[in-house]
């Protein structure tokens, strides 16, 4: 308190011993109370000190907020390398991270900063195996509408017709469709885990950010529309718009394993998985069967065979102004005669007929394999075996291959007439696209055929070609 001058000894009756007994804070408070506030000089001095204090506190606070709001600050932690590298390679690299990840408003900013203290704790004590956005911190429509207009009916490509305003008025989160616009759905793909964070660089980000993961895929639209047609509004649950947290899912699985017998454990584990992935089945087998049936039905609806009297049509023309179907597909009998084209141009076929476009679920990927594949730029070589495997793996193909072709006529006639269609090895290979030669072994890693009819069901003594050998 020297700035206000020494106090008059006569007005300070306390002895030296008394002052020693008083604490520092209490002593300062007594001196502060002893200041003559009637003196205008002292009041001006107080104002000056207060102004300096405010400048230091608020200026320092603003500096800290500005620093922590910078993308560069985010990149200072190694665990954020995947997120930062994709951000710099995205179309949103001219805005800061907080413009998307923190709701507008000073209160939201401060609240978020306080919650972010736990991230510092994790950084020091142990970084999570995978960074996954939580339901509470999901990007809100408020953030998107700071820059984007909701009065948008046509996308930049000019082909799609999407009523953005109608979706927003239904409280559908923007990230339900645009989840990969910045980070290419890396969490769902499983390529931002601790083991591979060092592989994320500005160069690798360009390779890993494929367009199919940046843009909304058709599977997202189909899945949501299908649920609406069944009376469900999936976006009402925040978990529908964010990827499941693998660590939470793992904990649920571990907890379920500790309860009951092995049979009960399996059922409980399936329920935990079901809850995390929003599936309705109670066992793995039932979930797989239900998934296969549902996806095949959805595919048939997506190609124009949707059910009648539905709330949301899945016909292509509903969302696309102009559907570009190759001329070769418009030839009569194309559905039954496209095998030769598939063998020669499989790489072109999968540009449209790939599961990642038609299904909402994102398959897990291996970042090392992706980078190597990008570096080698392997060229497709016509191979019937590759085509066969693709036709079985690809749900779009298997949806039709599981149906009996029109060329097979009636069963009784086909059984006695199909031998001439399978004389050569090439002809047989075409049959094996849909049929297995021998009975599938349960639990085998072999890709399941789209039909359960296999050759040795009737040819139990083998084939003539085998006997000649």
Short mmCIF file of C-alpha atoms in Angstrom, two decimals:
data_model
loop_
_atom_site.label_atom_id
_atom_site.label_comp_id
_atom_site.label_asym_id
_atom_site.label_seq_id
_atom_site.Cartn_x
_atom_site.Cartn_y
_atom_site.Cartn_z
CA UNK A 1 0.00 0.00 0.00
CA UNK A 2 3.06 2.22 -0.38
CA UNK A 3 1.47 3.88 -3.38
CA UNK A 4 -0.86 5.69 -1.00
CA UNK A 5 1.99 6.77 1.31
CA UNK A 6 2.83 5.82 4.90
CA UNK A 7 0.15 6.02 7.50
CA UNK A 8 0.42 8.38 10.45
CA UNK A 9 1.98 6.61 13.41
CA UNK A 10 -0.56 8.25 15.71
CA UNK A 11 -3.38 6.57 13.77
CA UNK A 12 -1.74 3.16 14.00
CA UNK A 13 -2.07 2.07 17.62
CA UNK A 14 -1.04 -1.53 16.85
CA UNK A 15 2.30 -2.57 18.25
CA UNK A 16 4.95 -4.49 16.34
CA UNK A 17 4.00 -7.68 18.16
CA UNK A 18 0.31 -7.26 17.23
CA UNK A 19 1.19 -6.87 13.53
CA UNK A 20 3.22 -10.06 13.60
CA UNK A 21 0.19 -12.03 14.73
CA UNK A 22 -2.00 -10.73 11.85
CA UNK A 23 -1.97 -12.73 8.61
CA UNK A 24 -0.88 -11.31 5.28
CA UNK A 25 -4.35 -11.00 3.76
CA UNK A 26 -5.87 -9.57 6.93
CA UNK A 27 -2.99 -7.13 7.22
CA UNK A 28 -3.46 -5.92 3.65
CA UNK A 29 -7.19 -5.58 4.25
CA UNK A 30 -6.60 -3.46 7.34
CA UNK A 31 -4.24 -1.22 5.44
CA UNK A 32 -6.76 -0.92 2.63
CA UNK A 33 -9.47 0.10 5.09
CA UNK A 34 -7.13 2.61 6.63
CA UNK A 35 -6.73 4.55 3.37
CA UNK A 36 -8.33 7.97 3.34
CA UNK A 37 -10.85 7.61 0.49
CA UNK A 38 -12.00 11.17 0.92
CA UNK A 39 -8.71 12.17 -0.61
CA UNK A 40 -9.35 12.51 -4.39
CA UNK A 41 -5.77 11.53 -5.15
CA UNK A 42 -6.26 8.15 -3.50
CA UNK A 43 -9.47 7.60 -5.50
CA UNK A 44 -7.65 8.34 -8.76
CA UNK A 45 -4.89 5.96 -7.78
CA UNK A 46 -7.48 3.22 -7.10
CA UNK A 47 -9.03 3.80 -10.53
CA UNK A 48 -5.62 3.55 -12.17
CA UNK A 49 -4.76 0.29 -10.40
CA UNK A 50 -8.19 -1.16 -11.25
CA UNK A 51 -7.77 -0.32 -14.95
CA UNK A 52 -4.33 -1.92 -15.05
CA UNK A 53 -5.68 -5.00 -13.28
CA UNK A 54 -8.59 -5.33 -15.73
CA UNK A 55 -6.28 -4.97 -18.70
CA UNK A 56 -3.99 -7.70 -17.34
CA UNK A 57 -6.82 -10.10 -16.43
CA UNK A 58 -9.09 -9.64 -19.44
CA UNK A 59 -6.25 -9.13 -21.89
CA UNK A 60 -4.52 -12.25 -20.64
CA UNK A 61 -7.78 -14.20 -20.73
CA UNK A 62 -8.51 -13.08 -24.26
CA UNK A 63 -5.00 -14.05 -25.28
CA UNK A 64 -5.45 -17.53 -23.82
CA UNK A 65 -8.84 -17.96 -25.58
CA UNK A 66 -7.38 -16.81 -28.88
CA UNK A 67 -4.46 -19.16 -28.56
CA UNK A 68 -6.58 -22.20 -27.64
CA UNK A 69 -9.05 -21.40 -30.45
CA UNK A 70 -6.31 -21.62 -33.06
CA UNK A 71 -6.01 -24.83 -35.16
CA UNK A 72 -2.28 -24.63 -34.53
CA UNK A 73 -2.94 -25.15 -30.82
CA UNK A 74 -4.95 -28.29 -31.63
CA UNK A 75 -2.07 -29.64 -33.70
CA UNK A 76 0.33 -29.30 -30.75
CA UNK A 77 -1.01 -32.59 -29.33
CA UNK A 78 0.14 -35.66 -31.27
CA UNK A 79 -3.19 -37.42 -30.78
CA UNK A 80 -4.87 -34.75 -32.91
CA UNK A 81 -2.58 -35.32 -35.92
CA UNK A 82 -5.27 -37.15 -37.98
CA UNK A 83 -7.88 -34.49 -37.25
CA UNK A 84 -5.52 -31.59 -37.97
CA UNK A 85 -4.06 -33.01 -41.19
CA UNK A 86 -7.51 -33.74 -42.64
CA UNK A 87 -8.68 -30.29 -41.56
CA UNK A 88 -5.83 -28.60 -43.47
CA UNK A 89 -6.64 -30.68 -46.57
CA UNK A 90 -10.39 -30.02 -46.43
CA UNK A 91 -12.56 -27.29 -47.95
CA UNK A 92 -13.06 -25.86 -44.43
CA UNK A 93 -9.40 -25.09 -43.77
CA UNK A 94 -10.01 -21.32 -43.85
CA UNK A 95 -12.07 -21.35 -40.66
CA UNK A 96 -11.03 -22.27 -37.13
CA UNK A 97 -11.88 -25.52 -35.38
CA UNK A 98 -14.06 -23.77 -32.79
CA UNK A 99 -16.35 -22.33 -35.45
CA UNK A 100 -17.63 -25.86 -35.96
CA UNK A 101 -17.03 -27.51 -32.61
CA UNK A 102 -18.31 -24.80 -30.23
CA UNK A 103 -21.81 -23.36 -30.44
CA UNK A 104 -21.94 -19.58 -31.09
CA UNK A 105 -21.94 -17.35 -28.04
CA UNK A 106 -19.50 -16.32 -25.33
CA UNK A 107 -21.20 -18.46 -22.67
CA UNK A 108 -20.88 -21.57 -24.83
CA UNK A 109 -17.24 -20.70 -25.45
CA UNK A 110 -16.40 -20.46 -21.74
CA UNK A 111 -18.43 -23.56 -20.89
CA UNK A 112 -16.62 -25.55 -23.56
CA UNK A 113 -13.22 -24.36 -22.34
CA UNK A 114 -14.04 -25.53 -18.83
CA UNK A 115 -15.14 -28.94 -20.11
CA UNK A 116 -11.99 -29.17 -22.21
CA UNK A 117 -9.87 -29.38 -19.06
CA UNK A 118 -10.54 -33.12 -19.14
CA UNK A 119 -8.75 -33.30 -22.51
CA UNK A 120 -5.64 -31.89 -20.83
CA UNK A 121 -6.05 -34.54 -18.15
CA UNK A 122 -6.23 -37.31 -20.76
CA UNK A 123 -3.24 -35.86 -22.60
CA UNK A 124 -1.14 -36.09 -19.44
CA UNK A 125 -2.46 -39.33 -17.91
CA UNK A 126 -3.16 -41.36 -21.02
CA UNK A 127 -4.56 -40.56 -24.44
CA UNK A 128 -7.62 -42.62 -25.57
CA UNK A 129 -6.92 -45.26 -28.20
CA UNK A 130 -9.19 -43.41 -30.62
CA UNK A 131 -10.54 -39.87 -30.67
CA UNK A 132 -14.30 -40.02 -31.23
CA UNK A 133 -16.73 -37.14 -31.10
CA UNK A 134 -19.20 -37.50 -28.24
CA UNK A 135 -22.94 -37.00 -28.52
CA UNK A 136 -22.78 -33.93 -26.29
CA UNK A 137 -20.11 -32.29 -28.45
CA UNK A 138 -21.56 -33.11 -31.86
CA UNK A 139 -21.50 -30.25 -34.38
CA UNK A 140 -24.85 -28.46 -34.23
CA UNK A 141 -26.90 -26.88 -37.01
CA UNK A 142 -26.25 -23.48 -35.40
CA UNK A 143 -22.59 -23.80 -36.33
CA UNK A 144 -23.29 -24.77 -39.94
CA UNK A 145 -25.86 -22.01 -40.46
CA UNK A 146 -23.29 -19.38 -39.54
CA UNK A 147 -21.93 -19.77 -43.07
CA UNK A 148 -24.42 -21.89 -45.02
CA UNK A 149 -27.96 -20.99 -46.03
CA UNK A 150 -30.75 -23.44 -45.33
CA UNK A 151 -32.64 -22.19 -48.41
CA UNK A 152 -30.80 -24.58 -50.67
CA UNK A 153 -32.53 -27.01 -53.01
CA UNK A 154 -29.82 -28.07 -55.44
CA UNK A 155 -26.28 -29.18 -54.69
CA UNK A 156 -23.19 -27.84 -56.42
CA UNK A 157 -23.15 -30.77 -58.86
CA UNK A 158 -26.53 -29.68 -60.21
CA UNK A 159 -27.87 -33.25 -60.28
CA UNK A 160 -29.26 -33.65 -56.80
CA UNK A 161 -32.46 -32.14 -55.46
CA UNK A 162 -32.19 -31.86 -51.68
CA UNK A 163 -34.62 -29.75 -49.69
CA UNK A 164 -32.20 -28.57 -47.00
CA UNK A 165 -34.78 -26.29 -45.40
CA UNK A 166 -37.24 -29.13 -45.02
CA UNK A 167 -34.62 -31.31 -43.36
CA UNK A 168 -33.54 -28.55 -40.97
CA UNK A 169 -37.14 -27.75 -40.00
CA UNK A 170 -37.48 -31.42 -39.02
CA UNK A 171 -34.50 -30.90 -36.67
CA UNK A 172 -32.33 -33.27 -38.68
CA UNK A 173 -28.69 -32.52 -37.79
CA UNK A 174 -26.53 -31.44 -40.71
CA UNK A 175 -23.88 -33.97 -39.66
CA UNK A 176 -26.33 -36.83 -40.21
CA UNK A 177 -25.58 -36.39 -43.92
CA UNK A 178 -22.37 -34.35 -43.86
CA UNK A 179 -20.41 -36.20 -41.17
CA UNK A 180 -17.31 -36.61 -43.35
CA UNK A 181 -17.02 -33.15 -44.88
CA UNK A 182 -13.84 -32.29 -42.94
CA UNK A 183 -12.41 -35.46 -41.39
CA UNK A 184 -13.50 -38.06 -43.99
CA UNK A 185 -15.27 -40.27 -41.42
CA UNK A 186 -11.91 -41.44 -40.08
CA UNK A 187 -13.37 -42.56 -36.74
CA UNK A 188 -15.97 -44.81 -38.37
CA UNK A 189 -13.27 -46.22 -40.67
CA UNK A 190 -11.05 -46.88 -37.66
CA UNK A 191 -7.95 -45.21 -39.12
CA UNK A 192 -7.25 -42.62 -36.41
CA UNK A 193 -6.20 -45.02 -33.66
CA UNK A 194 -3.04 -44.57 -31.59
CA UNK A 195 -0.99 -47.09 -33.59
CA UNK A 196 -1.24 -45.16 -36.87
CA UNK A 197 -1.35 -41.52 -35.77
CA UNK A 198 2.22 -41.08 -36.90
CA UNK A 199 1.18 -41.99 -40.45
CA UNK A 200 -1.01 -38.89 -40.72
CA UNK A 201 0.73 -36.12 -42.63
CA UNK A 202 -0.45 -33.43 -45.02
CA UNK A 203 0.51 -35.70 -47.93
CA UNK A 204 -1.16 -38.84 -46.59
CA UNK A 205 -4.31 -36.88 -45.74
CA UNK A 206 -4.77 -36.06 -49.42
CA UNK A 207 -4.63 -39.79 -50.20
CA UNK A 208 -6.90 -40.88 -47.37
CA UNK A 209 -9.62 -38.29 -47.94
CA UNK A 210 -11.56 -40.05 -50.68
CA UNK A 211 -14.55 -38.25 -52.13
CA UNK A 212 -16.90 -41.05 -51.15
CA UNK A 213 -16.17 -40.27 -47.49
CA UNK A 214 -16.33 -36.49 -47.84
CA UNK A 215 -19.73 -36.36 -49.49
CA UNK A 216 -23.05 -37.72 -48.24
CA UNK A 217 -23.45 -41.26 -49.56
CA UNK A 218 -26.64 -42.71 -50.90
CA UNK A 219 -26.71 -45.24 -48.09
CA UNK A 220 -27.24 -42.45 -45.57
CA UNK A 221 -30.31 -41.22 -47.44
CA UNK A 222 -31.68 -44.73 -47.99
CA UNK A 223 -31.22 -45.80 -44.38
CA UNK A 224 -32.95 -42.70 -43.00
CA UNK A 225 -35.78 -42.76 -45.55
CA UNK A 226 -36.36 -46.45 -44.89
CA UNK A 227 -36.65 -45.83 -41.15
CA UNK A 228 -39.07 -42.93 -41.71
CA UNK A 229 -41.22 -45.19 -43.89
CA UNK A 230 -41.33 -47.56 -40.93
CA UNK A 231 -42.47 -44.82 -38.56
CA UNK A 232 -39.10 -44.04 -36.96
CA UNK A 233 -37.24 -40.73 -36.76
CA UNK A 234 -33.67 -41.95 -36.18
CA UNK A 235 -32.13 -38.48 -35.93
CA UNK A 236 -33.97 -37.90 -32.65
CA UNK A 237 -31.21 -39.94 -31.02
CA UNK A 238 -27.90 -38.07 -31.05
CA UNK A 239 -26.01 -41.37 -31.32
CA UNK A 240 -27.41 -41.83 -34.84
CA UNK A 241 -25.33 -38.92 -36.12
CA UNK A 242 -21.99 -39.68 -34.41
CA UNK A 243 -19.79 -42.78 -34.66
CA UNK A 244 -19.97 -45.23 -31.72
CA UNK A 245 -17.21 -44.89 -29.16
CA UNK A 246 -15.13 -48.11 -29.45
CA UNK A 247 -13.91 -47.90 -25.86
CA UNK A 248 -17.44 -47.62 -24.46
CA UNK A 249 -18.53 -50.50 -26.67
CA UNK A 250 -15.59 -52.57 -25.44
CA UNK A 251 -16.51 -51.83 -21.82
CA UNK A 252 -20.07 -52.98 -22.43
CA UNK A 253 -18.80 -56.17 -23.98
CA UNK A 254 -16.48 -56.84 -21.02
CA UNK A 255 -19.25 -56.18 -18.50
CA UNK A 256 -21.61 -58.50 -20.33
CA UNK A 257 -19.01 -61.30 -20.34
CA UNK A 258 -18.81 -61.22 -16.55
CA UNK A 259 -22.52 -61.93 -16.15
CA UNK A 260 -24.15 -65.36 -16.23
CA UNK A 261 -23.20 -68.42 -18.26
CA UNK A 262 -21.44 -68.38 -21.60
CA UNK A 263 -24.75 -68.58 -23.44
CA UNK A 264 -26.22 -65.72 -21.45
CA UNK A 265 -22.99 -63.80 -21.92
CA UNK A 266 -23.17 -64.17 -25.69
CA UNK A 267 -26.73 -62.90 -25.70
CA UNK A 268 -25.89 -59.94 -23.46
CA UNK A 269 -22.85 -59.05 -25.54
CA UNK A 270 -24.99 -59.09 -28.64
CA UNK A 271 -27.43 -56.76 -26.90
CA UNK A 272 -24.60 -54.38 -26.03
CA UNK A 273 -23.46 -54.39 -29.63
CA UNK A 274 -27.03 -53.94 -30.76
CA UNK A 275 -27.51 -50.92 -28.51
CA UNK A 276 -24.33 -49.30 -29.77
CA UNK A 277 -25.10 -49.87 -33.45
CA UNK A 278 -28.89 -49.39 -33.26
CA UNK A 279 -29.71 -52.88 -34.56
CA UNK A 280 -32.76 -54.79 -33.35
CA UNK A 281 -31.47 -58.38 -33.36
CA UNK A 282 -30.54 -60.23 -30.16
CA UNK A 283 -27.94 -62.67 -31.52
CA UNK A 284 -25.15 -62.35 -34.04
CA UNK A 285 -26.74 -64.85 -36.45
CA UNK A 286 -30.13 -63.14 -36.30
CA UNK A 287 -28.52 -59.72 -36.72
CA UNK A 288 -26.61 -60.91 -39.79
CA UNK A 289 -29.68 -62.51 -41.35
CA UNK A 290 -31.80 -59.44 -40.66
CA UNK A 291 -29.10 -57.15 -42.03
CA UNK A 292 -28.75 -59.16 -45.26
CA UNK A 293 -32.50 -59.22 -45.84
CA UNK A 294 -32.95 -55.56 -45.04
CA UNK A 295 -30.06 -54.36 -47.18
CA UNK A 296 -31.26 -56.40 -50.14
CA UNK A 297 -34.75 -54.98 -49.77
CA UNK A 298 -33.33 -51.47 -49.53
CA UNK A 299 -31.24 -51.98 -52.66
CA UNK A 300 -34.26 -53.13 -54.63
CA UNK A 301 -36.14 -50.09 -53.39
CA UNK A 302 -33.25 -47.83 -54.30
CA UNK A 303 -33.21 -48.98 -57.92
CA UNK A 304 -36.85 -48.10 -58.38
CA UNK A 305 -38.67 -51.08 -56.91
CA UNK A 306 -39.66 -49.34 -53.71
CA UNK A 307 -42.83 -50.31 -51.88
CA UNK A 308 -46.05 -48.54 -52.76
CA UNK A 309 -47.74 -46.00 -50.52
CA UNK A 310 -44.57 -44.98 -48.69
CA UNK A 311 -43.97 -41.61 -47.00
CA UNK A 312 -40.66 -41.07 -48.76
CA UNK A 313 -40.10 -42.50 -52.21
CA UNK A 314 -36.77 -44.14 -52.96
CA UNK A 315 -37.05 -43.86 -56.71
CA UNK A 316 -33.92 -42.34 -58.26
CA UNK A 317 -35.89 -39.42 -59.70
CA UNK A 318 -36.97 -38.38 -56.21
CA UNK A 319 -33.54 -36.92 -55.47
CA UNK A 320 -31.76 -36.91 -58.83
CA UNK A 321 -32.70 -34.52 -61.62
CA UNK A 322 -30.97 -36.67 -64.20
CA UNK A 323 -29.99 -40.28 -63.66
CA UNK A 324 -26.99 -41.21 -65.80
CA UNK A 325 -27.46 -44.86 -66.72
CA UNK A 326 -24.86 -46.25 -69.18
CA UNK A 327 -26.21 -47.06 -72.63
CA UNK A 328 -25.03 -50.65 -72.28
CA UNK A 329 -27.41 -51.10 -69.34
CA UNK A 330 -30.43 -50.18 -71.48
CA UNK A 331 -30.01 -53.15 -73.82
CA UNK A 332 -32.70 -55.82 -73.58
CA UNK A 333 -31.60 -58.71 -71.41
CA UNK A 334 -28.82 -56.73 -69.74
CA UNK A 335 -29.67 -58.08 -66.29
CA UNK A 336 -28.93 -61.62 -67.42
CA UNK A 337 -26.04 -60.94 -69.81
CA UNK A 338 -23.76 -58.50 -68.08
CA UNK A 339 -21.32 -61.08 -66.71
CA UNK A 340 -18.86 -60.68 -69.60
CA UNK A 341 -18.77 -56.91 -69.13
CA UNK A 342 -18.26 -57.35 -65.39
CA UNK A 343 -15.21 -59.53 -65.99
CA UNK A 344 -13.62 -57.05 -68.39
CA UNK A 345 -14.60 -53.81 -66.61
CA UNK A 346 -15.09 -54.68 -62.94
CA UNK A 347 -13.16 -51.58 -61.83
CA UNK A 348 -15.67 -49.38 -63.69
CA UNK A 349 -18.65 -51.35 -62.35
CA UNK A 350 -17.72 -50.81 -58.71
CA UNK A 351 -17.56 -47.05 -59.21
CA UNK A 352 -21.35 -47.11 -58.88
CA UNK A 353 -22.06 -50.55 -57.47
CA UNK A 354 -20.06 -50.35 -54.25
CA UNK A 355 -21.45 -50.89 -50.78
CA UNK A 356 -19.89 -47.69 -49.43
CA UNK A 357 -22.31 -45.73 -51.63
CA UNK A 358 -25.43 -47.74 -50.93
CA UNK A 359 -25.07 -48.47 -47.23
CA UNK A 360 -24.75 -46.15 -44.28
CA UNK A 361 -22.43 -48.43 -42.33
CA UNK A 362 -18.74 -47.67 -42.90
CA UNK A 363 -16.41 -50.69 -43.06
CA UNK A 364 -13.22 -50.73 -40.98
CA UNK A 365 -10.08 -50.06 -42.99
CA UNK A 366 -6.34 -50.52 -42.67
CA UNK A 367 -4.47 -47.27 -43.19
CA UNK A 368 -1.24 -49.03 -44.24
CA UNK A 369 -3.02 -50.96 -46.98
CA UNK A 370 -4.76 -47.82 -48.23
CA UNK A 371 -1.50 -45.89 -48.50
CA UNK A 372 0.27 -48.76 -50.26
CA UNK A 373 -2.61 -49.19 -52.67
CA UNK A 374 -2.56 -45.49 -53.49
CA UNK A 375 1.19 -45.59 -54.08
CA UNK A 376 1.17 -48.64 -56.36
CA UNK A 377 -1.96 -47.63 -58.31
CA UNK A 378 -2.75 -51.22 -59.21
CA UNK A 379 -4.57 -51.73 -62.50
CA UNK A 380 -7.41 -54.19 -62.72
CA UNK A 381 -6.72 -57.30 -64.79
CA UNK A 382 -9.80 -59.30 -65.93
CA UNK A 383 -10.18 -62.19 -63.52
CA UNK A 384 -13.26 -64.37 -63.09
CA UNK A 385 -12.24 -65.29 -59.53
CA UNK A 386 -12.10 -61.63 -58.51
CA UNK A 387 -15.50 -61.05 -60.12
CA UNK A 388 -16.96 -64.04 -58.32
CA UNK A 389 -15.74 -62.85 -54.94
CA UNK A 390 -16.93 -59.30 -55.60
CA UNK A 391 -20.38 -60.52 -56.62
CA UNK A 392 -20.68 -62.36 -53.33
CA UNK A 393 -19.24 -59.66 -51.09
CA UNK A 394 -21.01 -56.77 -52.77
CA UNK A 395 -24.56 -56.52 -51.42
CA UNK A 396 -25.70 -54.75 -54.55
CA UNK A 397 -24.71 -57.75 -56.67
CA UNK A 398 -25.88 -60.43 -54.26
CA UNK A 399 -29.33 -58.83 -54.03
CA UNK A 400 -30.04 -59.93 -57.61
CA UNK A 401 -27.79 -62.99 -57.72
CA UNK A 402 -29.84 -64.56 -54.94
CA UNK A 403 -32.88 -64.55 -57.25
CA UNK A 404 -33.41 -67.26 -59.84
CA UNK A 405 -32.43 -66.02 -63.34
CA UNK A 406 -35.13 -66.05 -65.99
CA UNK A 407 -32.86 -68.14 -68.24
CA UNK A 408 -33.01 -71.06 -65.83
CA UNK A 409 -36.71 -71.68 -66.71
CA UNK A 410 -38.58 -74.27 -64.60
CA UNK A 411 -36.57 -76.36 -62.17
CA UNK A 412 -37.49 -79.75 -63.66
CA UNK A 413 -36.56 -78.63 -67.17
CA UNK A 414 -33.40 -76.84 -66.08
CA UNK A 415 -32.05 -79.86 -64.19
CA UNK A 416 -31.91 -81.94 -67.36
CA UNK A 417 -30.86 -79.15 -69.71
CA UNK A 418 -28.17 -77.17 -67.93
CA UNK A 419 -25.28 -79.54 -68.67
CA UNK A 420 -24.76 -77.99 -72.09
CA UNK A 421 -24.40 -74.62 -70.39
CA UNK A 422 -21.51 -75.80 -68.20
CA UNK A 423 -19.21 -77.80 -70.44
CA UNK A 424 -16.07 -75.71 -70.44
CA UNK A 425 -14.10 -74.35 -67.52
CA UNK A 426 -15.12 -70.80 -68.44
CA UNK A 427 -18.79 -71.75 -68.47
CA UNK A 428 -18.46 -73.47 -65.10
CA UNK A 429 -16.74 -70.41 -63.66
CA UNK A 430 -19.78 -68.35 -64.58
CA UNK A 431 -21.97 -70.80 -62.66
CA UNK A 432 -19.72 -70.52 -59.63
CA UNK A 433 -20.47 -66.81 -59.41
CA UNK A 434 -23.77 -67.74 -57.77
CA UNK A 435 -23.25 -71.40 -56.81
CA UNK A 436 -20.71 -73.22 -54.69
CA UNK A 437 -19.24 -76.45 -56.07
CA UNK A 438 -19.34 -78.23 -52.72
CA UNK A 439 -21.39 -77.77 -49.57
CA UNK A 440 -20.15 -74.72 -47.64
CA UNK A 441 -18.36 -75.57 -44.40
CA UNK A 442 -19.91 -73.81 -41.38
CA UNK A 443 -17.53 -71.23 -39.96
CA UNK A 444 -15.36 -71.26 -43.07
CA UNK A 445 -13.66 -68.05 -44.20
CA UNK A 446 -14.91 -68.68 -47.72
CA UNK A 447 -17.26 -65.99 -48.98
CA UNK A 448 -20.82 -67.33 -48.87
CA UNK A 449 -22.58 -67.78 -52.19
CA UNK A 450 -25.75 -65.73 -52.71
CA UNK A 451 -27.75 -68.97 -53.11
CA UNK A 452 -27.76 -72.14 -51.01
CA UNK A 453 -27.90 -74.43 -54.06
CA UNK A 454 -24.52 -76.12 -54.59
CA UNK A 455 -23.45 -78.51 -57.36
CA UNK A 456 -22.63 -81.62 -55.32
CA UNK A 457 -26.11 -81.59 -53.82
CA UNK A 458 -27.09 -83.46 -56.99
CA UNK A 459 -23.67 -84.46 -58.37
CA UNK A 460 -22.84 -86.54 -55.32
CA UNK A 461 -20.58 -88.95 -57.23
CA UNK A 462 -18.57 -86.11 -58.71
CA UNK A 463 -18.17 -84.77 -62.23
CA UNK A 464 -17.07 -86.46 -65.45
CA UNK A 465 -14.18 -84.05 -65.84
CA UNK A 466 -12.89 -85.12 -62.41
CA UNK A 467 -13.11 -88.84 -63.27
CA UNK A 468 -11.10 -88.37 -66.49
CA UNK A 469 -8.21 -86.97 -64.47
#
